[in-house]
Amino acid sequence: MGPSDARALADFLKVVDLTLSGLDAPTVRLWVERGDEGEVVASTGYEISADREHALIRSVAVDPSLRSAGRGGDLARFAFERAAEEGACTAWLFSRRSGPFWRGLGCVPADRYELANVLGETCQVRLFKETGQLDREVAWSRPLT
Ligand SMILES: CC(C)(COP(=O)(O)OP(=O)(O)OC[C@H]1O[C@@H](n2cnc3c(N)ncnc32)[C@H](O)[C@@H]1OP(=O)(O)O)[C@@H](O)C(=O)NCCC(=O)NCCS
C-alpha cells in the first residue's frame, strides 16, 4: 500500500466493518487490490510485534460481490507468508464473524488475553483494550513455521 491508497483503503475497511486503527503505523504492513475502476476490492495485512516473533493478521477483506471464490483464502495465506518471511513464528488475529474461514486456514481458537500480551503494543490491541472490546473479541492463532 502506498500513500495514495490510504484514503481508499480506509473507505473500503469501513464498508466491510473492519478496524481503521493504525493504518499508517510503521509496524503495520498492508496490501490493496484495485478493481477495473480503481476501486479497492480486497485488502490484506498484518502488524508485527516489537520482537518480530508474532504477527497480528488484520484487514483481510474482500468486496462482498467477489466473495466465495477463494480470494480471501489467498489473501490470508499471502499475509501468513509475508509475516513468516519477516521472521514471525506465530500468526494471531481477532475474528468474531469468520471463524470457519480461519479454521479452514489452519487457525485454532486462542486466548484473547495471551494475544493481547504478546502483541500488546499493536494499534489494534491498544484500541481494543481502551474501548473494552477486547473482552468481547474472539482470538485465533496459527504457527507460521
Ligand atoms: C472473511 C472473508 C475475507 C472471506 O473472503 P472470501 O473471498 O469469501 O474467502 P474464500 O472464498 O477464500 O472462502 C474460503 C472459505 O471460507 C468460507 N467463509 C468465508 N467467509 C466466511 C464466514 N464469514 N463465515 C463462515 N465461512 C466463511 C467460504 O464459504 C469458503 O468455504 P468453501 O470454500 O468451503 O465454500 C470475507 O468474507 C470478508 O471480507 N469478510 C469481512 C471482513 C472480515 O471479517 N475479515 C476477517 C477479519 S480480518
PDB file of C-alpha atoms and ligand atoms in Angstrom:
ATOM      1  CA  MET A   1       0.000   0.000   0.000  1.00  0.00           C
ATOM      2  CA  GLY A   2       1.323   3.424  -0.924  1.00  0.00           C
ATOM      3  CA  PRO A   3       0.326   6.847   0.423  1.00  0.00           C
ATOM      4  CA  SER A   4      -2.189   7.264  -2.418  1.00  0.00           C
ATOM      5  CA  ASP A   5      -4.042   4.108  -1.285  1.00  0.00           C
ATOM      6  CA  ALA A   6      -4.639   5.192   2.316  1.00  0.00           C
ATOM      7  CA  ARG A   7      -7.931   7.041   1.841  1.00  0.00           C
ATOM      8  CA  ALA A   8      -9.441   4.400  -0.465  1.00  0.00           C
ATOM      9  CA  LEU A   9      -8.406   1.588   1.877  1.00  0.00           C
ATOM     10  CA  ALA A  10      -9.980   3.353   4.868  1.00  0.00           C
ATOM     11  CA  ASP A  11     -13.236   3.785   2.907  1.00  0.00           C
ATOM     12  CA  PHE A  12     -13.173   0.089   1.938  1.00  0.00           C
ATOM     13  CA  LEU A  13     -12.493  -1.096   5.506  1.00  0.00           C
ATOM     14  CA  LYS A  14     -15.428   0.989   6.739  1.00  0.00           C
ATOM     15  CA  VAL A  15     -17.731  -0.746   4.252  1.00  0.00           C
ATOM     16  CA  VAL A  16     -16.586  -4.225   5.351  1.00  0.00           C
ATOM     17  CA  ASP A  17     -16.740  -3.132   9.017  1.00  0.00           C
ATOM     18  CA  LEU A  18     -13.092  -3.656   9.980  1.00  0.00           C
ATOM     19  CA  THR A  19     -10.976  -1.500  12.278  1.00  0.00           C
ATOM     20  CA  LEU A  20      -9.163   1.544  10.889  1.00  0.00           C
ATOM     21  CA  SER A  21      -6.707   1.936  13.750  1.00  0.00           C
ATOM     22  CA  GLY A  22      -3.040   2.331  12.884  1.00  0.00           C
ATOM     23  CA  LEU A  23      -3.306   2.109   9.112  1.00  0.00           C
ATOM     24  CA  ASP A  24      -0.266   4.383   8.866  1.00  0.00           C
ATOM     25  CA  ALA A  25       1.760   2.884  11.734  1.00  0.00           C
ATOM     26  CA  PRO A  26       5.307   1.793  10.815  1.00  0.00           C
ATOM     27  CA  THR A  27       4.700  -1.692  12.246  1.00  0.00           C
ATOM     28  CA  VAL A  28       1.653  -2.270  10.005  1.00  0.00           C
ATOM     29  CA  ARG A  29       2.063  -3.904   6.563  1.00  0.00           C
ATOM     30  CA  LEU A  30      -0.874  -3.581   4.173  1.00  0.00           C
ATOM     31  CA  TRP A  31      -1.676  -4.545   0.587  1.00  0.00           C
ATOM     32  CA  VAL A  32      -4.653  -3.495  -1.504  1.00  0.00           C
ATOM     33  CA  GLU A  33      -6.113  -4.888  -4.694  1.00  0.00           C
ATOM     34  CA  ARG A  34      -7.812  -2.438  -7.059  1.00  0.00           C
ATOM     35  CA  GLY A  35     -10.636  -3.197  -9.488  1.00  0.00           C
ATOM     36  CA  ASP A  36     -11.035  -2.018 -13.091  1.00  0.00           C
ATOM     37  CA  GLU A  37     -12.393   1.361 -11.973  1.00  0.00           C
ATOM     38  CA  GLY A  38      -9.580   1.860  -9.477  1.00  0.00           C
ATOM     39  CA  GLU A  39     -11.776   0.963  -6.525  1.00  0.00           C
ATOM     40  CA  VAL A  40     -10.340  -1.133  -3.686  1.00  0.00           C
ATOM     41  CA  VAL A  41     -11.805  -4.640  -3.980  1.00  0.00           C
ATOM     42  CA  ALA A  42      -9.672  -6.503  -1.433  1.00  0.00           C
ATOM     43  CA  SER A  43      -7.022  -5.981   1.198  1.00  0.00           C
ATOM     44  CA  THR A  44      -4.724  -7.913   3.486  1.00  0.00           C
ATOM     45  CA  GLY A  45      -2.058  -7.210   6.049  1.00  0.00           C
ATOM     46  CA  TYR A  46      -0.588  -7.686   9.488  1.00  0.00           C
ATOM     47  CA  GLU A  47       1.120  -5.833  12.304  1.00  0.00           C
ATOM     48  CA  ILE A  48       4.393  -7.202  13.606  1.00  0.00           C
ATOM     49  CA  SER A  49       5.354  -7.275  17.303  1.00  0.00           C
ATOM     50  CA  ALA A  50       8.410  -5.366  18.518  1.00  0.00           C
ATOM     51  CA  ASP A  51      10.387  -8.624  18.858  1.00  0.00           C
ATOM     52  CA  ARG A  52       9.135  -9.761  15.401  1.00  0.00           C
ATOM     53  CA  GLU A  53       8.081 -13.128  16.867  1.00  0.00           C
ATOM     54  CA  HIS A  54       4.345 -12.501  16.473  1.00  0.00           C
ATOM     55  CA  ALA A  55       2.141 -11.135  13.700  1.00  0.00           C
ATOM     56  CA  LEU A  56      -1.368  -9.807  14.173  1.00  0.00           C
ATOM     57  CA  ILE A  57      -3.175 -10.540  10.911  1.00  0.00           C
ATOM     58  CA  ARG A  58      -5.605  -7.735  10.076  1.00  0.00           C
ATOM     59  CA  SER A  59      -7.553  -6.050   7.286  1.00  0.00           C
ATOM     60  CA  VAL A  60      -8.149  -9.307   5.382  1.00  0.00           C
ATOM     61  CA  ALA A  61     -11.251  -8.422   3.391  1.00  0.00           C
ATOM     62  CA  VAL A  62     -12.899  -8.994   0.028  1.00  0.00           C
ATOM     63  CA  ASP A  63     -15.597  -6.895  -1.594  1.00  0.00           C
ATOM     64  CA  PRO A  64     -18.945  -8.652  -0.947  1.00  0.00           C
ATOM     65  CA  SER A  65     -19.556  -9.107  -4.692  1.00  0.00           C
ATOM     66  CA  LEU A  66     -16.303 -11.076  -5.083  1.00  0.00           C
ATOM     67  CA  ARG A  67     -16.527 -13.437  -2.098  1.00  0.00           C
ATOM     68  CA  SER A  68     -16.605 -17.257  -2.008  1.00  0.00           C
ATOM     69  CA  ALA A  69     -14.193 -17.578  -4.937  1.00  0.00           C
ATOM     70  CA  GLY A  70     -11.014 -18.272  -2.967  1.00  0.00           C
ATOM     71  CA  ARG A  71      -9.733 -14.698  -2.906  1.00  0.00           C
ATOM     72  CA  GLY A  72      -9.981 -14.325   0.873  1.00  0.00           C
ATOM     73  CA  GLY A  73      -8.011 -17.524   1.445  1.00  0.00           C
ATOM     74  CA  ASP A  74      -5.316 -16.395  -0.978  1.00  0.00           C
ATOM     75  CA  LEU A  75      -5.043 -13.029   0.773  1.00  0.00           C
ATOM     76  CA  ALA A  76      -4.820 -14.596   4.229  1.00  0.00           C
ATOM     77  CA  ARG A  77      -2.114 -17.019   3.062  1.00  0.00           C
ATOM     78  CA  PHE A  78      -0.253 -14.105   1.478  1.00  0.00           C
ATOM     79  CA  ALA A  79      -0.201 -12.316   4.857  1.00  0.00           C
ATOM     80  CA  PHE A  80       0.956 -15.504   6.646  1.00  0.00           C
ATOM     81  CA  GLU A  81       3.794 -15.922   4.135  1.00  0.00           C
ATOM     82  CA  ARG A  82       4.995 -12.314   4.310  1.00  0.00           C
ATOM     83  CA  ALA A  83       4.883 -12.379   8.148  1.00  0.00           C
ATOM     84  CA  ALA A  84       6.873 -15.633   8.191  1.00  0.00           C
ATOM     85  CA  GLU A  85       9.435 -14.106   5.809  1.00  0.00           C
ATOM     86  CA  GLU A  86       9.777 -11.229   8.245  1.00  0.00           C
ATOM     87  CA  GLY A  87      10.641 -13.742  10.981  1.00  0.00           C
ATOM     88  CA  ALA A  88       7.329 -14.165  12.800  1.00  0.00           C
ATOM     89  CA  CYS A  89       6.722 -17.618  14.312  1.00  0.00           C
ATOM     90  CA  THR A  90       3.036 -17.242  15.194  1.00  0.00           C
ATOM     91  CA  ALA A  91       0.115 -15.523  13.495  1.00  0.00           C
ATOM     92  CA  TRP A  92      -2.737 -14.235  15.644  1.00  0.00           C
ATOM     93  CA  LEU A  93      -5.967 -12.487  14.785  1.00  0.00           C
ATOM     94  CA  PHE A  94      -9.323 -11.348  16.071  1.00  0.00           C
ATOM     95  CA  SER A  95     -12.431 -12.537  14.279  1.00  0.00           C
ATOM     96  CA  ARG A  96     -15.929 -12.761  15.713  1.00  0.00           C
ATOM     97  CA  ARG A  97     -17.740 -13.440  12.445  1.00  0.00           C
ATOM     98  CA  SER A  98     -15.459 -15.521  10.236  1.00  0.00           C
ATOM     99  CA  GLY A  99     -14.278 -18.359  12.494  1.00  0.00           C
ATOM    100  CA  PRO A 100     -14.942 -21.145   9.950  1.00  0.00           C
ATOM    101  CA  PHE A 101     -12.947 -19.240   7.337  1.00  0.00           C
ATOM    102  CA  TRP A 102      -9.917 -19.023   9.649  1.00  0.00           C
ATOM    103  CA  ARG A 103     -10.282 -22.641  10.786  1.00  0.00           C
ATOM    104  CA  GLY A 104     -10.055 -23.625   7.116  1.00  0.00           C
ATOM    105  CA  LEU A 105      -6.685 -21.867   7.007  1.00  0.00           C
ATOM    106  CA  GLY A 106      -5.258 -23.821   9.942  1.00  0.00           C
ATOM    107  CA  CYS A 107      -6.132 -21.393  12.728  1.00  0.00           C
ATOM    108  CA  VAL A 108      -7.342 -22.604  16.112  1.00  0.00           C
ATOM    109  CA  PRO A 109      -9.146 -20.738  18.910  1.00  0.00           C
ATOM    110  CA  ALA A 110      -6.704 -18.830  21.123  1.00  0.00           C
ATOM    111  CA  ASP A 111      -6.754 -16.963  24.422  1.00  0.00           C
ATOM    112  CA  ARG A 112      -7.509 -13.285  23.630  1.00  0.00           C
ATOM    113  CA  TYR A 113      -5.550 -12.159  26.681  1.00  0.00           C
ATOM    114  CA  GLU A 114      -2.500 -14.155  25.596  1.00  0.00           C
ATOM    115  CA  LEU A 115      -2.792 -12.457  22.201  1.00  0.00           C
ATOM    116  CA  ALA A 116      -3.068  -9.073  23.940  1.00  0.00           C
ATOM    117  CA  ASN A 117       0.018  -9.927  25.990  1.00  0.00           C
ATOM    118  CA  VAL A 118       2.343 -10.896  23.124  1.00  0.00           C
ATOM    119  CA  LEU A 119       1.009  -8.157  20.808  1.00  0.00           C
ATOM    120  CA  GLY A 120       0.265  -5.559  23.495  1.00  0.00           C
ATOM    121  CA  GLU A 121       1.903  -2.663  21.684  1.00  0.00           C
ATOM    122  CA  THR A 122      -0.045  -3.105  18.445  1.00  0.00           C
ATOM    123  CA  CYS A 123      -2.580  -0.471  17.428  1.00  0.00           C
ATOM    124  CA  GLN A 124      -5.494  -2.916  17.342  1.00  0.00           C
ATOM    125  CA  VAL A 125      -4.808  -4.387  20.800  1.00  0.00           C
ATOM    126  CA  ARG A 126      -4.339  -0.940  22.342  1.00  0.00           C
ATOM    127  CA  LEU A 127      -7.633   0.218  20.827  1.00  0.00           C
ATOM    128  CA  PHE A 128      -9.495  -2.916  21.926  1.00  0.00           C
ATOM    129  CA  LYS A 129      -8.159  -2.544  25.484  1.00  0.00           C
ATOM    130  CA  GLU A 130      -9.113   1.136  25.657  1.00  0.00           C
ATOM    131  CA  THR A 131     -12.643   0.550  24.385  1.00  0.00           C
ATOM    132  CA  GLY A 132     -13.295  -2.692  26.289  1.00  0.00           C
ATOM    133  CA  GLN A 133     -13.783  -4.541  23.001  1.00  0.00           C
ATOM    134  CA  LEU A 134     -11.000  -6.972  23.953  1.00  0.00           C
ATOM    135  CA  ASP A 135     -13.320  -8.662  26.453  1.00  0.00           C
ATOM    136  CA  ARG A 136     -15.826  -9.426  23.668  1.00  0.00           C
ATOM    137  CA  GLU A 137     -13.362 -10.497  20.992  1.00  0.00           C
ATOM    138  CA  VAL A 138     -12.637 -13.971  19.649  1.00  0.00           C
ATOM    139  CA  ALA A 139      -8.960 -14.755  19.108  1.00  0.00           C
ATOM    140  CA  TRP A 140      -7.316 -17.241  16.741  1.00  0.00           C
ATOM    141  CA  SER A 141      -3.749 -18.319  16.157  1.00  0.00           C
ATOM    142  CA  ARG A 142      -1.640 -20.431  13.860  1.00  0.00           C
ATOM    143  CA  PRO A 143       2.033 -21.360  13.759  1.00  0.00           C
ATOM    144  CA  LEU A 144       3.974 -19.913  10.852  1.00  0.00           C
ATOM    145  CA  THR A 145       6.918 -22.310  10.933  1.00  0.00           C
TER     146      THR A 145
HETATM  147  C1  LIG B   1     -13.638 -13.418   5.520  1.00  0.00           C
HETATM  148  C2  LIG B   1     -13.537 -13.019   4.046  1.00  0.00           C
HETATM  149  C3  LIG B   1     -12.217 -12.283   3.822  1.00  0.00           C
HETATM  150  C4  LIG B   1     -13.558 -14.280   3.195  1.00  0.00           C
HETATM  151  O1  LIG B   1     -13.393 -13.892   1.837  1.00  0.00           O
HETATM  152  P1  LIG B   1     -13.788 -14.920   0.634  1.00  0.00           P
HETATM  153  O2  LIG B   1     -13.198 -14.361  -0.610  1.00  0.00           O
HETATM  154  O3  LIG B   1     -15.234 -15.214   0.683  1.00  0.00           O
HETATM  155  O4  LIG B   1     -12.945 -16.189   1.111  1.00  0.00           O
HETATM  156  P2  LIG B   1     -12.803 -17.590   0.348  1.00  0.00           P
HETATM  157  O5  LIG B   1     -13.598 -17.591  -0.912  1.00  0.00           O
HETATM  158  O6  LIG B   1     -11.369 -17.903   0.260  1.00  0.00           O
HETATM  159  O7  LIG B   1     -13.514 -18.536   1.418  1.00  0.00           O
HETATM  160  C5  LIG B   1     -12.927 -19.697   1.908  1.00  0.00           C
HETATM  161  C6  LIG B   1     -13.930 -20.463   2.709  1.00  0.00           C
HETATM  162  O8  LIG B   1     -14.347 -19.779   3.899  1.00  0.00           O
HETATM  163  C7  LIG B   1     -15.795 -19.704   3.931  1.00  0.00           C
HETATM  164  N1  LIG B   1     -16.143 -18.435   4.534  1.00  0.00           N
HETATM  165  C8  LIG B   1     -15.788 -17.218   4.104  1.00  0.00           C
HETATM  166  N2  LIG B   1     -16.276 -16.280   4.942  1.00  0.00           N
HETATM  167  C9  LIG B   1     -16.956 -16.930   5.912  1.00  0.00           C
HETATM  168  C10 LIG B   1     -17.686 -16.511   7.064  1.00  0.00           C
HETATM  169  N3  LIG B   1     -17.825 -15.221   7.386  1.00  0.00           N
HETATM  170  N4  LIG B   1     -18.264 -17.456   7.833  1.00  0.00           N
HETATM  171  C11 LIG B   1     -18.161 -18.765   7.502  1.00  0.00           C
HETATM  172  N5  LIG B   1     -17.470 -19.218   6.430  1.00  0.00           N
HETATM  173  C12 LIG B   1     -16.888 -18.304   5.652  1.00  0.00           C
HETATM  174  C13 LIG B   1     -16.210 -19.786   2.497  1.00  0.00           C
HETATM  175  O9  LIG B   1     -17.526 -20.316   2.403  1.00  0.00           O
HETATM  176  C14 LIG B   1     -15.182 -20.736   1.919  1.00  0.00           C
HETATM  177  O10 LIG B   1     -15.516 -22.064   2.173  1.00  0.00           O
HETATM  178  P3  LIG B   1     -15.793 -23.064   0.970  1.00  0.00           P
HETATM  179  O11 LIG B   1     -14.620 -22.896   0.028  1.00  0.00           O
HETATM  180  O12 LIG B   1     -15.855 -24.397   1.624  1.00  0.00           O
HETATM  181  O13 LIG B   1     -17.097 -22.574   0.388  1.00  0.00           O
HETATM  182  C15 LIG B   1     -14.748 -12.141   3.622  1.00  0.00           C
HETATM  183  O14 LIG B   1     -15.948 -12.794   3.991  1.00  0.00           O
HETATM  184  C16 LIG B   1     -14.741 -10.754   4.210  1.00  0.00           C
HETATM  185  O15 LIG B   1     -14.178  -9.828   3.625  1.00  0.00           O
HETATM  186  N6  LIG B   1     -15.388 -10.577   5.396  1.00  0.00           N
HETATM  187  C17 LIG B   1     -15.468  -9.262   6.040  1.00  0.00           C
HETATM  188  C18 LIG B   1     -14.147  -8.895   6.675  1.00  0.00           C
HETATM  189  C19 LIG B   1     -13.715  -9.883   7.737  1.00  0.00           C
HETATM  190  O16 LIG B   1     -14.497 -10.295   8.579  1.00  0.00           O
HETATM  191  N7  LIG B   1     -12.401 -10.244   7.722  1.00  0.00           N
HETATM  192  C20 LIG B   1     -11.812 -11.141   8.698  1.00  0.00           C
HETATM  193  C21 LIG B   1     -11.206 -10.437   9.863  1.00  0.00           C
HETATM  194  S1  LIG B   1      -9.598  -9.729   9.465  1.00  0.00           S
END
